[in-house]
CSV table of C-alpha atoms in Angstrom, one decimal:
chain,number,residue,atom,x,y,z
A,1,MET,CA,242.2,-77.7,104.8
A,2,ALA,CA,243.7,-76.9,101.7
A,3,VAL,CA,246.3,-79.8,100.7
A,4,ALA,CA,249.6,-78.9,99.7
A,5,SER,CA,251.4,-78.8,95.9
A,6,ILE,CA,253.2,-81.5,94.4
A,7,SER,CA,256.7,-81.1,93.6
A,8,VAL,CA,257.6,-82.4,89.9
A,9,SER,CA,260.9,-83.2,88.5
A,10,GLU,CA,261.1,-81.7,85.4
A,11,THR,CA,263.3,-83.3,83.1
A,12,PRO,CA,262.8,-82.1,79.6
A,13,LEU,CA,260.8,-84.8,78.2
A,14,VAL,CA,258.6,-84.6,81.3
A,15,LEU,CA,258.4,-81.0,80.8
A,16,TYR,CA,257.7,-81.3,76.8
A,17,ALA,CA,254.9,-83.7,77.6
A,18,LEU,CA,253.7,-81.5,80.8
A,19,ARG,CA,253.7,-78.0,78.4
A,20,ARG,CA,251.3,-79.7,76.3
A,21,ALA,CA,249.0,-81.5,78.7
A,22,ASP,CA,248.9,-77.8,79.9
A,23,ASP,CA,248.0,-76.4,77.2
A,24,ALA,CA,244.8,-79.0,76.4
A,25,LEU,CA,244.0,-78.7,80.0
A,26,ILE,CA,243.3,-75.0,80.4
A,27,LEU,CA,242.2,-74.2,76.8
A,28,GLY,CA,239.6,-77.5,77.4
A,29,HIS,CA,238.6,-75.7,80.5
A,30,ARG,CA,237.7,-72.5,79.0
A,31,LEU,CA,235.8,-74.0,76.6
A,32,SER,CA,234.0,-75.6,79.2
A,33,GLU,CA,233.0,-72.7,80.8
A,34,TRP,CA,230.5,-72.3,77.9
A,35,CYS,CA,228.8,-75.1,78.8
A,36,GLY,CA,224.6,-74.0,78.8
A,37,HIS,CA,225.6,-70.2,78.1
A,38,ALA,CA,227.0,-70.4,74.2
A,39,PRO,CA,224.6,-68.3,71.8
A,40,MET,CA,222.5,-71.6,70.8
A,41,LEU,CA,222.1,-75.2,71.6
A,42,GLU,CA,224.2,-76.5,68.6
A,43,GLU,CA,227.4,-74.5,69.4
A,44,ASP,CA,227.4,-75.5,73.2
A,45,MET,CA,227.3,-79.4,71.8
A,46,ALA,CA,230.0,-78.4,69.6
A,47,LEU,CA,232.4,-76.6,72.4
A,48,ALA,CA,231.7,-78.9,75.0
A,49,ASN,CA,232.8,-82.0,72.3
A,50,MET,CA,236.1,-79.6,71.8
A,51,GLY,CA,236.4,-79.3,75.2
A,52,LEU,CA,236.1,-82.5,75.3
A,53,ASP,CA,238.6,-83.5,73.3
A,54,LEU,CA,241.3,-81.0,74.4
A,55,LEU,CA,240.5,-82.8,78.4
A,56,GLY,CA,241.3,-86.7,76.2
A,57,GLN,CA,244.6,-85.2,75.1
A,58,ALA,CA,245.2,-83.4,78.2
A,59,ARG,CA,244.9,-86.9,79.9
A,60,GLU,CA,247.3,-88.6,78.0
A,61,LEU,CA,249.8,-86.6,78.1
A,62,TYR,CA,249.6,-85.9,81.7
A,63,SER,CA,249.9,-89.9,82.0
A,64,TYR,CA,252.9,-90.0,79.9
A,65,ALA,CA,254.5,-87.1,81.9
A,66,ALA,CA,254.1,-89.5,85.1
A,67,LYS,CA,255.3,-92.7,83.9
A,68,VAL,CA,258.6,-91.1,82.5
A,69,GLU,CA,258.9,-88.9,85.8
A,70,ARG,CA,258.2,-91.8,88.0
A,71,ARG,CA,258.2,-90.3,91.2
A,72,GLY,CA,254.5,-91.0,91.9
A,73,ASN,CA,252.5,-88.2,90.4
A,74,ASP,CA,249.9,-89.0,88.2
A,75,GLU,CA,247.6,-87.4,86.0
A,76,ASP,CA,245.2,-86.1,88.9
A,77,LYS,CA,248.3,-84.6,90.7
A,78,PHE,CA,249.2,-82.7,88.0
A,79,ALA,CA,245.8,-81.1,87.0
A,80,TYR,CA,244.5,-80.8,90.6
A,81,LEU,CA,248.2,-79.8,93.1
A,82,ARG,CA,250.4,-77.7,91.0
A,83,ASP,CA,250.2,-73.9,91.6
A,84,VAL,CA,249.8,-71.4,89.0
A,85,ARG,CA,253.6,-71.1,89.0
A,86,GLN,CA,254.0,-74.6,88.0
A,87,TYR,CA,251.5,-74.4,85.1
A,88,ARG,CA,253.2,-74.3,81.6
A,89,ASN,CA,250.5,-73.9,79.0
A,90,LEU,CA,250.3,-70.8,76.3
A,91,LEU,CA,249.1,-67.5,77.8
A,92,LEU,CA,246.8,-67.5,74.8
A,93,LEU,CA,244.9,-70.3,76.4
A,94,GLU,CA,244.5,-69.2,79.5
A,95,GLN,CA,242.6,-66.1,78.4
A,96,PRO,CA,239.2,-65.5,79.3
A,97,ASN,CA,236.5,-66.5,77.0
A,98,GLY,CA,235.2,-62.8,76.4
A,99,ASP,CA,232.4,-62.7,73.7
A,100,PHE,CA,231.9,-65.7,71.5
A,101,ALA,CA,233.9,-64.3,68.8
A,102,ARG,CA,237.1,-63.5,70.8
A,103,THR,CA,236.6,-67.4,71.7
A,104,MET,CA,236.1,-68.4,68.1
A,105,VAL,CA,239.5,-66.3,67.4
A,106,ARG,CA,241.2,-67.9,69.9
A,107,GLN,CA,240.3,-71.1,69.1
A,108,PHE,CA,241.4,-70.7,65.8
A,109,PHE,CA,244.8,-69.6,66.4
A,110,TYR,CA,245.7,-72.4,68.3
A,111,ALA,CA,243.7,-74.9,66.1
A,112,ALA,CA,245.4,-73.8,63.1
A,113,PHE,CA,248.5,-74.3,65.2
A,114,ALA,CA,247.7,-77.6,66.6
A,115,ASP,CA,246.6,-78.8,63.2
A,116,VAL,CA,249.8,-78.6,61.9
A,117,TYR,CA,252.1,-79.3,65.2
A,118,TRP,CA,250.3,-82.7,65.5
A,119,ARG,CA,250.5,-83.9,62.1
A,120,ALA,CA,254.1,-83.5,62.4
A,121,MET,CA,254.4,-85.0,65.3
A,122,MET,CA,253.0,-87.9,64.4
A,123,GLN,CA,256.6,-88.4,63.1
A,124,SER,CA,257.6,-88.4,66.7
A,125,LYS,CA,260.8,-91.0,67.6
A,126,ASP,CA,258.9,-91.1,71.0
A,127,ALA,CA,255.9,-94.0,70.1
A,128,THR,CA,254.2,-92.7,72.8
A,129,LEU,CA,254.0,-88.9,71.1
A,130,ALA,CA,253.8,-90.2,68.0
A,131,ALA,CA,250.6,-92.1,68.9
A,132,ILE,CA,248.8,-89.4,70.7
A,133,ALA,CA,249.8,-86.8,67.8
A,134,ALA,CA,248.0,-89.3,66.1
A,135,LYS,CA,244.7,-89.0,67.6
A,136,SER,CA,245.0,-85.5,68.3
A,137,GLU,CA,245.2,-84.6,64.6
A,138,LYS,CA,242.1,-85.3,63.5
A,139,GLU,CA,240.7,-83.6,66.6
A,140,SER,CA,242.4,-80.2,65.7
A,141,ALA,CA,241.7,-80.6,62.1
A,142,TYR,CA,238.1,-80.6,63.3
A,143,HIS,CA,238.8,-77.8,65.9
A,144,LEU,CA,240.4,-75.5,63.1
A,145,ARG,CA,237.5,-76.6,60.4
A,146,HIS,CA,234.6,-75.5,63.3
A,147,SER,CA,236.5,-72.5,64.3
A,148,SER,CA,237.3,-71.3,60.6
A,149,GLU,CA,233.5,-71.6,59.4
A,150,TRP,CA,232.3,-69.3,62.8
A,151,LEU,CA,235.0,-66.6,61.8
A,152,VAL,CA,234.0,-66.4,58.0
A,153,ARG,CA,230.7,-65.9,59.0
A,154,LEU,CA,231.4,-63.3,62.5
A,155,GLY,CA,233.8,-61.0,60.1
A,156,ASP,CA,231.8,-61.5,57.1
A,157,GLY,CA,228.4,-60.9,59.1
A,158,THR,CA,227.1,-58.1,60.4
A,159,ASP,CA,228.9,-54.9,61.3
A,160,GLU,CA,228.8,-55.7,65.3
A,161,SER,CA,229.9,-59.2,64.5
A,162,HIS,CA,233.0,-57.8,62.2
A,163,ARG,CA,234.0,-55.8,65.3
A,164,ARG,CA,234.3,-57.9,67.9
A,165,ALA,CA,235.9,-60.9,65.6
A,166,GLN,CA,238.5,-57.9,64.7
A,167,THR,CA,238.6,-57.2,68.6
A,168,GLY,CA,239.3,-60.6,69.5
A,169,ILE,CA,242.2,-60.8,67.1
A,170,ASP,CA,243.2,-57.2,67.8
A,171,ASP,CA,243.5,-58.9,71.6
A,172,LEU,CA,244.8,-62.2,70.9
A,173,TRP,CA,247.4,-61.5,68.5
A,174,ALA,CA,250.7,-60.8,70.9
A,175,TYR,CA,249.9,-64.3,72.7
A,176,THR,CA,250.5,-65.9,69.1
A,177,GLY,CA,254.3,-65.5,69.0
A,178,GLU,CA,254.7,-68.0,72.3
A,179,MET,CA,253.7,-71.0,70.3
A,180,PHE,CA,256.6,-70.7,68.2
A,181,ALA,CA,259.4,-70.4,70.8
A,182,VAL,CA,261.7,-72.9,71.6
A,183,ASP,CA,264.1,-72.9,74.9
A,184,ASN,CA,267.0,-74.8,75.6
A,185,SER,CA,265.2,-77.8,77.7
A,186,GLU,CA,263.3,-78.2,73.9
A,187,ARG,CA,265.7,-77.7,71.7
A,188,GLY,CA,267.9,-81.2,72.8
A,189,LEU,CA,264.3,-83.0,72.4
A,190,ILE,CA,263.9,-81.7,68.5
A,191,ASP,CA,267.7,-82.3,67.9
A,192,ALA,CA,267.1,-86.0,68.8
A,193,GLY,CA,263.5,-85.9,66.6
A,194,ILE,CA,261.5,-87.0,69.2
A,195,ALA,CA,259.6,-83.2,69.5
A,196,VAL,CA,259.3,-80.7,66.1
A,197,ASP,CA,260.7,-77.3,65.8
A,198,PRO,CA,257.7,-74.9,66.2
A,199,ALA,CA,259.3,-72.3,64.1
A,200,SER,CA,259.5,-74.9,61.1
A,201,LEU,CA,255.6,-75.0,61.2
A,202,GLN,CA,255.1,-71.0,61.5
A,203,PRO,CA,255.0,-70.5,58.1
A,204,GLN,CA,252.3,-73.0,56.8
A,205,TRP,CA,249.8,-71.4,60.4
A,206,LEU,CA,250.6,-67.9,58.6
A,207,LYS,CA,249.3,-69.2,55.3
A,208,THR,CA,246.4,-70.5,56.9
A,209,ILE,CA,245.3,-68.2,59.2
A,210,SER,CA,246.0,-65.1,56.6
A,211,GLY,CA,243.6,-66.7,53.7
A,212,ILE,CA,240.5,-67.7,56.5
A,213,VAL,CA,241.4,-63.9,58.2
A,214,SER,CA,241.4,-62.2,54.3
A,215,GLU,CA,238.0,-64.4,53.9
A,216,ALA,CA,236.3,-63.1,56.5
A,217,THR,CA,236.9,-59.7,55.6
A,218,LEU,CA,239.2,-59.2,59.0
A,219,ALA,CA,242.7,-58.0,59.8
A,220,LEU,CA,245.7,-59.5,60.9
A,221,PRO,CA,247.3,-56.9,63.0
A,222,ALA,CA,250.8,-55.3,61.4
A,223,ASN,CA,252.3,-55.5,65.0
A,224,ASP,CA,254.3,-58.3,65.8
A,225,TRP,CA,255.5,-57.7,69.5
A,226,MET,CA,255.2,-60.7,71.2
A,227,GLN,CA,254.2,-62.0,74.8
A,228,GLN,CA,256.0,-64.9,76.6
A,229,GLY,CA,256.0,-66.3,80.0
A,230,GLY,CA,253.5,-69.5,80.1
A,231,ARG,CA,256.0,-71.9,79.2
A,232,SER,CA,258.4,-71.2,82.6
A,233,GLY,CA,255.3,-70.8,84.8
A,234,ARG,CA,254.9,-66.3,84.7
A,235,HIS,CA,251.2,-66.3,83.6
A,236,SER,CA,248.5,-63.5,83.4
A,237,GLU,CA,246.6,-62.9,86.3
A,238,HIS,CA,243.6,-65.1,84.6
A,239,LEU,CA,244.9,-68.6,85.5
A,240,GLY,CA,245.1,-68.2,89.1
A,241,HIS,CA,241.5,-68.0,88.8
A,242,LEU,CA,240.7,-70.7,86.5
A,243,LEU,CA,242.6,-73.2,88.6
A,244,SER,CA,241.0,-71.9,91.9
A,245,GLU,CA,237.9,-73.2,90.1
A,246,LEU,CA,239.3,-76.2,88.7
A,247,GLN,CA,241.4,-76.8,92.3
A,248,SER,CA,238.9,-75.9,94.7
A,249,MET,CA,237.4,-79.7,95.4
A,250,GLN,CA,240.8,-81.6,95.1
A,251,ARG,CA,242.6,-78.6,97.2
A,252,THR,CA,239.2,-78.9,99.7
A,253,PHE,CA,238.6,-82.4,99.9
A,254,PRO,CA,242.0,-84.4,99.0
A,255,GLY,CA,241.5,-87.4,97.2
A,256,ALA,CA,237.9,-87.2,97.1
A,257,THR,CA,236.8,-89.1,94.5
A,258,TRP,CA,233.3,-90.2,92.7
B,1,MET,CA,220.3,-70.1,76.5
B,2,MET,CA,218.8,-67.1,74.0
B,3,ALA,CA,216.4,-68.3,71.4
B,4,THR,CA,217.4,-69.2,68.0
B,5,PRO,CA,214.7,-66.5,65.9
B,6,ASN,CA,216.0,-66.3,62.0
B,7,ILE,CA,217.5,-69.1,62.7
B,8,PRO,CA,216.7,-72.1,59.7
B,9,LEU,CA,215.7,-75.8,60.8
B,10,TRP,CA,217.7,-78.2,59.3
B,11,GLU,CA,216.1,-82.7,59.2
B,12,VAL,CA,219.3,-84.7,60.1
B,13,PHE,CA,219.6,-87.8,58.6
B,14,ILE,CA,222.6,-90.4,59.4
B,15,ARG,CA,223.4,-93.7,58.1
B,16,SER,CA,224.9,-95.8,60.7
B,17,ARG,CA,228.0,-98.4,60.9
B,18,ASN,CA,226.4,-101.2,59.7
B,19,GLY,CA,223.2,-99.7,58.1
B,20,LEU,CA,222.4,-99.5,54.7
B,21,ALA,CA,219.9,-96.2,54.2
B,22,HIS,CA,220.4,-92.9,56.3
B,23,LYS,CA,217.7,-92.5,59.0
B,24,HIS,CA,216.1,-89.7,60.3
B,25,VAL,CA,217.6,-88.7,63.8
B,26,GLY,CA,216.3,-85.3,64.7
B,27,SER,CA,216.7,-81.6,63.7
B,28,LEU,CA,218.7,-78.9,64.4
B,29,HIS,CA,219.2,-75.0,63.9
B,30,ALA,CA,221.9,-73.7,61.2
B,31,THR,CA,222.4,-70.7,59.8
B,32,ASP,CA,223.6,-72.6,56.3
B,33,ALA,CA,224.3,-75.8,55.3
B,34,THR,CA,227.7,-76.2,56.3
B,35,LEU,CA,227.3,-75.4,60.1
B,36,ALA,CA,224.2,-77.8,59.7
B,37,LEU,CA,226.3,-80.5,58.5
B,38,GLN,CA,228.8,-79.6,61.4
B,39,ALA,CA,226.4,-79.3,64.2
B,40,ALA,CA,225.0,-82.4,63.2
B,41,ARG,CA,228.3,-84.3,63.1
B,42,ASP,CA,228.1,-82.7,67.6
B,43,ILE,CA,225.1,-83.8,68.6
B,44,TYR,CA,224.4,-86.8,66.5
B,45,THR,CA,227.7,-89.0,66.2
B,46,ARG,CA,229.0,-88.3,69.5
B,47,ARG,CA,228.6,-92.2,70.5
B,48,GLY,CA,229.6,-92.9,67.4
B,49,GLU,CA,226.7,-93.8,65.6
B,50,GLY,CA,227.5,-92.6,62.0
B,51,LEU,CA,229.3,-92.9,58.8
B,52,SER,CA,227.7,-90.4,56.8
B,53,ILE,CA,225.0,-87.2,57.3
B,54,TRP,CA,222.8,-85.7,55.2
B,55,VAL,CA,221.5,-82.3,56.3
B,56,VAL,CA,218.0,-81.4,54.5
B,57,PRO,CA,216.7,-77.8,54.9
B,58,SER,CA,213.3,-78.9,56.9
B,59,ASN,CA,210.7,-76.4,54.5
B,60,ALA,CA,212.3,-78.4,51.4
B,61,ILE,CA,210.3,-81.5,52.9
B,62,THR,CA,206.8,-82.2,51.7
B,63,ALA,CA,204.5,-83.8,54.2
B,64,SER,CA,201.1,-85.5,54.1
B,65,ASP,CA,198.2,-84.0,56.0
B,66,PRO,CA,197.5,-85.6,59.0
B,67,SER,CA,193.9,-84.4,58.4
B,68,GLU,CA,193.8,-86.7,55.5
B,69,LYS,CA,195.3,-89.7,56.8
B,70,GLY,CA,192.0,-91.7,57.0
B,71,MET,CA,191.9,-91.3,52.7
B,72,MET,CA,196.1,-91.6,52.7
B,73,PHE,CA,196.8,-95.0,55.2
B,74,GLU,CA,193.2,-96.3,55.7
B,75,PRO,CA,192.0,-98.0,52.6
B,76,ALA,CA,195.6,-100.1,52.9
B,77,ASP,CA,194.5,-101.4,56.1
B,78,SER,CA,192.0,-103.7,54.7
B,79,LYS,CA,194.7,-105.6,52.1
B,80,ILE,CA,196.2,-108.3,54.2
B,81,TYR,CA,196.9,-110.1,51.4
B,82,ARG,CA,199.7,-107.1,50.3
B,83,HIS,CA,202.0,-109.2,53.2
B,84,PRO,CA,203.9,-111.7,51.7
B,85,THR,CA,202.7,-113.7,54.4
B,86,PHE,CA,200.4,-116.3,52.9
B,87,TYR,CA,203.9,-118.5,50.7
B,88,ASP,CA,206.2,-120.2,53.0
B,89,VAL,CA,209.8,-119.0,52.5
B,90,PRO,CA,212.2,-122.5,51.6
B,91,ASP,CA,214.8,-122.4,54.6
B,92,GLU,CA,217.7,-122.4,51.5
B,93,VAL,CA,216.8,-118.8,50.7
B,94,GLY,CA,218.1,-117.8,53.6
B,95,HIS,CA,217.5,-114.1,54.9
B,96,MET,CA,215.1,-111.8,52.8
């Protein structure tokens, strides 16, 4: 018997923490899908390590959301007992792994953002978010380093690796704008010094990715039309499939533990 | 998982938190030194083992020939006087 979804009281701070927690969980899960399938053993470990970094970030953010919400929810309920429309992650991060080049492009676009985002969030007036930022910043910095090195090698590698990397960039580009969008729920937190305005991070992000993409002999698309919806629960068709796998155990055997 | 043809082998050396010297911990495949260093970090320091990493191309290491081990190493076996075990070390010296 399947178990019902929880309801969440999405006050601005709860929603803010949930959005970042969902980002980390979904991308971390995507990386975990590579486990045992990576092109080489060394990269299998690297992808799993990054996935575990993100899972750790997700746990801290979910726990904080639960603490702020005070409705009896916890990290497991947030992860396992919300439907797809209740998930608040960026569309970019739920996109399927595709080939290795596409996975690296996705990681690169996000890590280049997360690196500056978490560094800025270390100044948050919310002590818990500032502490999570201090830990996450080092992890994101390495994710950026790792994905950058690969992107340069793929772009400036063989004709095939170049083509695959450029295809990854072209296909995922329209999902990058959502990282810098702000809604009313977040505007108040930004004004209060709890959250950082992501739009202020965009120039640095663009500078970082432009430099690496150029070094990789690749090109950013001229198209600036951007897809949005993940932050308010309007997801691509891919997230439902991801969640059906992620949640199947808890939905089938509620409360099961190791 | 695919095999890794034509990707060079690297030897990895880690200096631990309280260690003074880098110690050999294993090997890995990587296309170049930068990725070898990252792979070493990802494979050999996941549990906080290290503060410093060296990677060395395996083909840069000149090794002794196992078939010559008699000539190379057996002569030392009979020179036990080379071990500093014939001296009493005063307690005041402490850890040597």
